[in-house]
Amino acid sequence: MTPQTSLPRRAAAELIGTAGLLMVVIGSGLKAAELSPDTGVALLANSFVSAIGLGLIVTLLGPLSGAHLNPVVTLTSWWAGRTGGTGLGGREVSVYVTAQTAGAIGGAVLAEAMFGRPLGSFATQVRDGGHLLVGEVIATAGLVLVIQGLGRIGRAGLIPAAVAAYLAAAIWFTSSGSFANPAGTIGRSFSDSFTGIAPGSLPGFVAAQLAGGVLGLVLAALLYGTGARGGASDRSAAGEGSEAGEPKPGGTAVPAALPGVATAAGEGPDRDAYRTVG
């Protein structure tokens, strides 16, 4: 069994990881806009750097907290693991979500500060319209499906790279630009840049992301069933037990989105899943 990771340490990992993610997303957007007047080129650079940053953060912090970095990932992880007693508890979920939201806001402010921009101003870019909300539902559902699907087939070690790749693609193929993260969306309202979102657009985006999380769980259950299958996957992805018959301290290890199921006893996610990455 892997060593326990205390809840405060896991919360710190979620806060720092989400702050880092927002600095990468917003900072790369500011730099890209600064270097090129072409919006397409700027978006290409932003999506590429964001994907690399997310993959690195998840690989580094996944062994500590699961590197969810995203309330939807935390909530879907809790829901998927609740029946087997291997998922996060209610208190842990609230701590994770609070840490993620605080980290996102802090990361956005730090990104603005790094580029010498005035602090304390909110984004003015309005993002409304039903087509954008549909894009957010699809973006978030796809993210959850990637995480849950890989976890349920015993391929959790691929999640960091797969989630990073999905983010890079979803930024381009969805109408909304794939925010797919309630905490990140709130954080981006603190940056008046092309990656930002006006506060008035937050309710619709967050609601769409939560709906996408539900849809992602439904699709995962439809395609893969409600648990991991087959030998090692039953232990590493579903967290149903070790060879000794003891509960394993973690289910699906995930990130920004990701699955990472810690046990109710407060143990960290399965580190073995991350050792195959990189």
mmCIF file of N, CA, C and O in Angstrom, residues 11-54:
data_model
loop_
_atom_site.group_PDB
_atom_site.id
_atom_site.type_symbol
_atom_site.label_atom_id
_atom_site.label_comp_id
_atom_site.label_asym_id
_atom_site.label_seq_id
_atom_site.Cartn_x
_atom_site.Cartn_y
_atom_site.Cartn_z
ATOM 1 N N ALA A 11 -4.930 19.288 -0.234
ATOM 2 C CA ALA A 11 -5.572 20.573 -0.535
ATOM 3 C C ALA A 11 -4.541 21.562 -1.077
ATOM 4 O O ALA A 11 -4.809 22.324 -2.020
ATOM 5 N N ALA A 12 -3.335 21.540 -0.491
ATOM 6 C CA ALA A 12 -2.275 22.428 -0.962
ATOM 7 C C ALA A 12 -1.901 22.085 -2.400
ATOM 8 O O ALA A 12 -1.665 22.981 -3.229
ATOM 9 N N ALA A 13 -1.859 20.787 -2.715
ATOM 10 C CA ALA A 13 -1.537 20.371 -4.077
ATOM 11 C C ALA A 13 -2.605 20.851 -5.056
ATOM 12 O O ALA A 13 -2.289 21.308 -6.168
ATOM 13 N N GLU A 14 -3.877 20.755 -4.651
ATOM 14 C CA GLU A 14 -4.956 21.219 -5.527
ATOM 15 C C GLU A 14 -4.909 22.730 -5.722
ATOM 16 O O GLU A 14 -5.113 23.243 -6.823
ATOM 17 N N LEU A 15 -4.631 23.469 -4.646
ATOM 18 C CA LEU A 15 -4.558 24.925 -4.738
ATOM 19 C C LEU A 15 -3.389 25.351 -5.631
ATOM 20 O O LEU A 15 -3.551 26.168 -6.555
ATOM 21 N N ILE A 16 -2.207 24.801 -5.365
ATOM 22 C CA ILE A 16 -1.021 25.175 -6.138
ATOM 23 C C ILE A 16 -1.152 24.722 -7.590
ATOM 24 O O ILE A 16 -0.798 25.452 -8.526
ATOM 25 N N GLY A 17 -1.661 23.517 -7.789
ATOM 26 C CA GLY A 17 -1.813 23.007 -9.148
ATOM 27 C C GLY A 17 -2.789 23.818 -9.974
ATOM 28 O O GLY A 17 -2.529 24.120 -11.148
ATOM 29 N N THR A 18 -3.927 24.187 -9.368
ATOM 30 C CA THR A 18 -4.906 24.975 -10.108
ATOM 31 C C THR A 18 -4.386 26.378 -10.376
ATOM 32 O O THR A 18 -4.611 26.948 -11.446
ATOM 33 N N ALA A 19 -3.670 26.949 -9.407
ATOM 34 C CA ALA A 19 -3.051 28.261 -9.622
ATOM 35 C C ALA A 19 -2.056 28.186 -10.775
ATOM 36 O O ALA A 19 -2.021 29.073 -11.652
ATOM 37 N N GLY A 20 -1.255 27.122 -10.796
ATOM 38 C CA GLY A 20 -0.290 26.954 -11.873
ATOM 39 C C GLY A 20 -0.964 26.817 -13.224
ATOM 40 O O GLY A 20 -0.518 27.390 -14.226
ATOM 41 N N LEU A 21 -2.061 26.062 -13.256
ATOM 42 C CA LEU A 21 -2.792 25.881 -14.507
ATOM 43 C C LEU A 21 -3.320 27.205 -15.040
ATOM 44 O O LEU A 21 -3.208 27.501 -16.233
ATOM 45 N N LEU A 22 -3.882 28.028 -14.159
ATOM 46 C CA LEU A 22 -4.414 29.325 -14.596
ATOM 47 C C LEU A 22 -3.299 30.257 -15.049
ATOM 48 O O LEU A 22 -3.467 31.028 -16.000
ATOM 49 N N MET A 23 -2.158 30.198 -14.371
ATOM 50 C CA MET A 23 -1.032 31.020 -14.823
ATOM 51 C C MET A 23 -0.577 30.602 -16.218
ATOM 52 O O MET A 23 -0.243 31.446 -17.056
ATOM 53 N N VAL A 24 -0.579 29.303 -16.472
ATOM 54 C CA VAL A 24 -0.179 28.806 -17.788
ATOM 55 C C VAL A 24 -1.179 29.240 -18.857
ATOM 56 O O VAL A 24 -0.803 29.756 -19.919
ATOM 57 N N VAL A 25 -2.469 29.046 -18.585
ATOM 58 C CA VAL A 25 -3.507 29.372 -19.575
ATOM 59 C C VAL A 25 -3.549 30.873 -19.859
ATOM 60 O O VAL A 25 -3.513 31.307 -21.025
ATOM 61 N N ILE A 26 -3.635 31.663 -18.804
ATOM 62 C CA ILE A 26 -3.746 33.112 -18.993
ATOM 63 C C ILE A 26 -2.423 33.715 -19.442
ATOM 64 O O ILE A 26 -2.373 34.558 -20.356
ATOM 65 N N GLY A 27 -1.331 33.304 -18.804
ATOM 66 C CA GLY A 27 -0.023 33.850 -19.158
ATOM 67 C C GLY A 27 0.353 33.580 -20.597
ATOM 68 O O GLY A 27 0.850 34.468 -21.308
ATOM 69 N N SER A 28 0.114 32.344 -21.075
ATOM 70 C CA SER A 28 0.443 32.032 -22.466
ATOM 71 C C SER A 28 -0.448 32.805 -23.422
ATOM 72 O O SER A 28 -0.016 33.191 -24.520
ATOM 73 N N GLY A 29 -1.697 33.058 -23.002
ATOM 74 C CA GLY A 29 -2.589 33.855 -23.835
ATOM 75 C C GLY A 29 -2.124 35.296 -23.941
ATOM 76 O O GLY A 29 -2.150 35.903 -25.023
ATOM 77 N N LEU A 30 -1.683 35.857 -22.821
ATOM 78 C CA LEU A 30 -1.185 37.231 -22.824
ATOM 79 C C LEU A 30 0.083 37.348 -23.660
ATOM 80 O O LEU A 30 0.255 38.300 -24.435
ATOM 81 N N LYS A 31 0.986 36.384 -23.517
ATOM 82 C CA LYS A 31 2.229 36.411 -24.288
ATOM 83 C C LYS A 31 1.956 36.248 -25.784
ATOM 84 O O LYS A 31 2.548 36.936 -26.620
ATOM 85 N N ALA A 32 1.038 35.330 -26.112
ATOM 86 C CA ALA A 32 0.721 35.099 -27.518
ATOM 87 C C ALA A 32 0.115 36.346 -28.158
ATOM 88 O O ALA A 32 0.464 36.720 -29.280
ATOM 89 N N ALA A 33 -0.797 37.006 -27.441
ATOM 90 C CA ALA A 33 -1.417 38.216 -27.969
ATOM 91 C C ALA A 33 -0.401 39.349 -28.095
ATOM 92 O O ALA A 33 -0.501 40.202 -28.986
ATOM 93 N N GLU A 34 0.576 39.318 -27.216
ATOM 94 C CA GLU A 34 1.619 40.350 -27.231
ATOM 95 C C GLU A 34 2.548 40.181 -28.432
ATOM 96 O O GLU A 34 3.026 41.168 -29.017
ATOM 97 N N LEU A 35 2.791 38.937 -28.831
ATOM 98 C CA LEU A 35 3.741 38.652 -29.899
ATOM 99 C C LEU A 35 3.112 38.589 -31.288
ATOM 100 O O LEU A 35 3.806 38.772 -32.294
ATOM 101 N N SER A 36 1.815 38.312 -31.358
ATOM 102 C CA SER A 36 1.187 38.182 -32.672
ATOM 103 C C SER A 36 -0.198 38.839 -32.699
ATOM 104 O O SER A 36 -1.015 38.582 -31.801
ATOM 105 N N PRO A 37 -0.476 39.639 -33.729
ATOM 106 C CA PRO A 37 -1.801 40.239 -33.865
ATOM 107 C C PRO A 37 -2.813 39.267 -34.467
ATOM 108 O O PRO A 37 -4.009 39.550 -34.505
ATOM 109 N N ASP A 38 -2.332 38.118 -34.919
ATOM 110 C CA ASP A 38 -3.187 37.103 -35.544
ATOM 111 C C ASP A 38 -3.839 36.257 -34.449
ATOM 112 O O ASP A 38 -3.154 35.532 -33.723
ATOM 113 N N THR A 39 -5.159 36.327 -34.349
ATOM 114 C CA THR A 39 -5.868 35.592 -33.296
ATOM 115 C C THR A 39 -5.673 34.085 -33.419
ATOM 116 O O THR A 39 -5.554 33.373 -32.416
ATOM 117 N N GLY A 40 -5.640 33.592 -34.659
ATOM 118 C CA GLY A 40 -5.451 32.157 -34.863
ATOM 119 C C GLY A 40 -4.101 31.684 -34.362
ATOM 120 O O GLY A 40 -3.992 30.637 -33.707
ATOM 121 N N VAL A 41 -3.065 32.446 -34.658
ATOM 122 C CA VAL A 41 -1.725 32.087 -34.192
ATOM 123 C C VAL A 41 -1.669 32.138 -32.667
ATOM 124 O O VAL A 41 -1.081 31.271 -32.020
ATOM 125 N N ALA A 42 -2.290 33.166 -32.101
ATOM 126 C CA ALA A 42 -2.294 33.307 -30.645
ATOM 127 C C ALA A 42 -3.009 32.134 -29.989
ATOM 128 O O ALA A 42 -2.556 31.588 -28.975
ATOM 129 N N LEU A 43 -4.146 31.717 -30.572
ATOM 130 C CA LEU A 43 -4.888 30.598 -30.005
ATOM 131 C C LEU A 43 -4.108 29.297 -30.137
ATOM 132 O O LEU A 43 -4.136 28.455 -29.232
ATOM 133 N N LEU A 44 -3.407 29.130 -31.245
ATOM 134 C CA LEU A 44 -2.601 27.930 -31.440
ATOM 135 C C LEU A 44 -1.521 27.843 -30.361
ATOM 136 O O LEU A 44 -1.323 26.793 -29.739
ATOM 137 N N ALA A 45 -0.839 28.950 -30.126
ATOM 138 C CA ALA A 45 0.202 28.972 -29.098
ATOM 139 C C ALA A 45 -0.404 28.729 -27.721
ATOM 140 O O ALA A 45 0.137 27.954 -26.916
ATOM 141 N N ASN A 46 -1.525 29.365 -27.436
ATOM 142 C CA ASN A 46 -2.189 29.221 -26.143
ATOM 143 C C ASN A 46 -2.621 27.776 -25.884
ATOM 144 O O ASN A 46 -2.420 27.237 -24.792
ATOM 145 N N SER A 47 -3.200 27.133 -26.884
ATOM 146 C CA SER A 47 -3.668 25.754 -26.711
ATOM 147 C C SER A 47 -2.496 24.793 -26.527
ATOM 148 O O SER A 47 -2.550 23.871 -25.708
ATOM 149 N N PHE A 48 -1.419 25.014 -27.272
ATOM 150 C CA PHE A 48 -0.239 24.152 -27.193
ATOM 151 C C PHE A 48 0.408 24.251 -25.815
ATOM 152 O O PHE A 48 0.695 23.242 -25.162
ATOM 153 N N VAL A 49 0.627 25.474 -25.349
ATOM 154 C CA VAL A 49 1.271 25.677 -24.051
ATOM 155 C C VAL A 49 0.373 25.201 -22.910
ATOM 156 O O VAL A 49 0.846 24.601 -21.935
ATOM 157 N N SER A 50 -0.933 25.449 -23.027
ATOM 158 C CA SER A 50 -1.864 25.020 -21.980
ATOM 159 C C SER A 50 -1.857 23.504 -21.828
ATOM 160 O O SER A 50 -1.894 22.971 -20.711
ATOM 161 N N ALA A 51 -1.822 22.792 -22.959
ATOM 162 C CA ALA A 51 -1.810 21.330 -22.905
ATOM 163 C C ALA A 51 -0.528 20.816 -22.258
ATOM 164 O O ALA A 51 -0.555 19.912 -21.418
ATOM 165 N N ILE A 52 0.600 21.391 -22.634
ATOM 166 C CA ILE A 52 1.872 20.973 -22.038
ATOM 167 C C ILE A 52 1.874 21.248 -20.535
ATOM 168 O O ILE A 52 2.264 20.398 -19.719
ATOM 169 N N GLY A 53 1.427 22.445 -20.157
ATOM 170 C CA GLY A 53 1.408 22.804 -18.746
ATOM 171 C C GLY A 53 0.511 21.886 -17.931
ATOM 172 O O GLY A 53 0.890 21.444 -16.835
ATOM 173 N N LEU A 54 -0.666 21.587 -18.461
ATOM 174 C CA LEU A 54 -1.588 20.709 -17.746
ATOM 175 C C LEU A 54 -0.982 19.328 -17.559
ATOM 176 O O LEU A 54 -1.043 18.752 -16.467
#
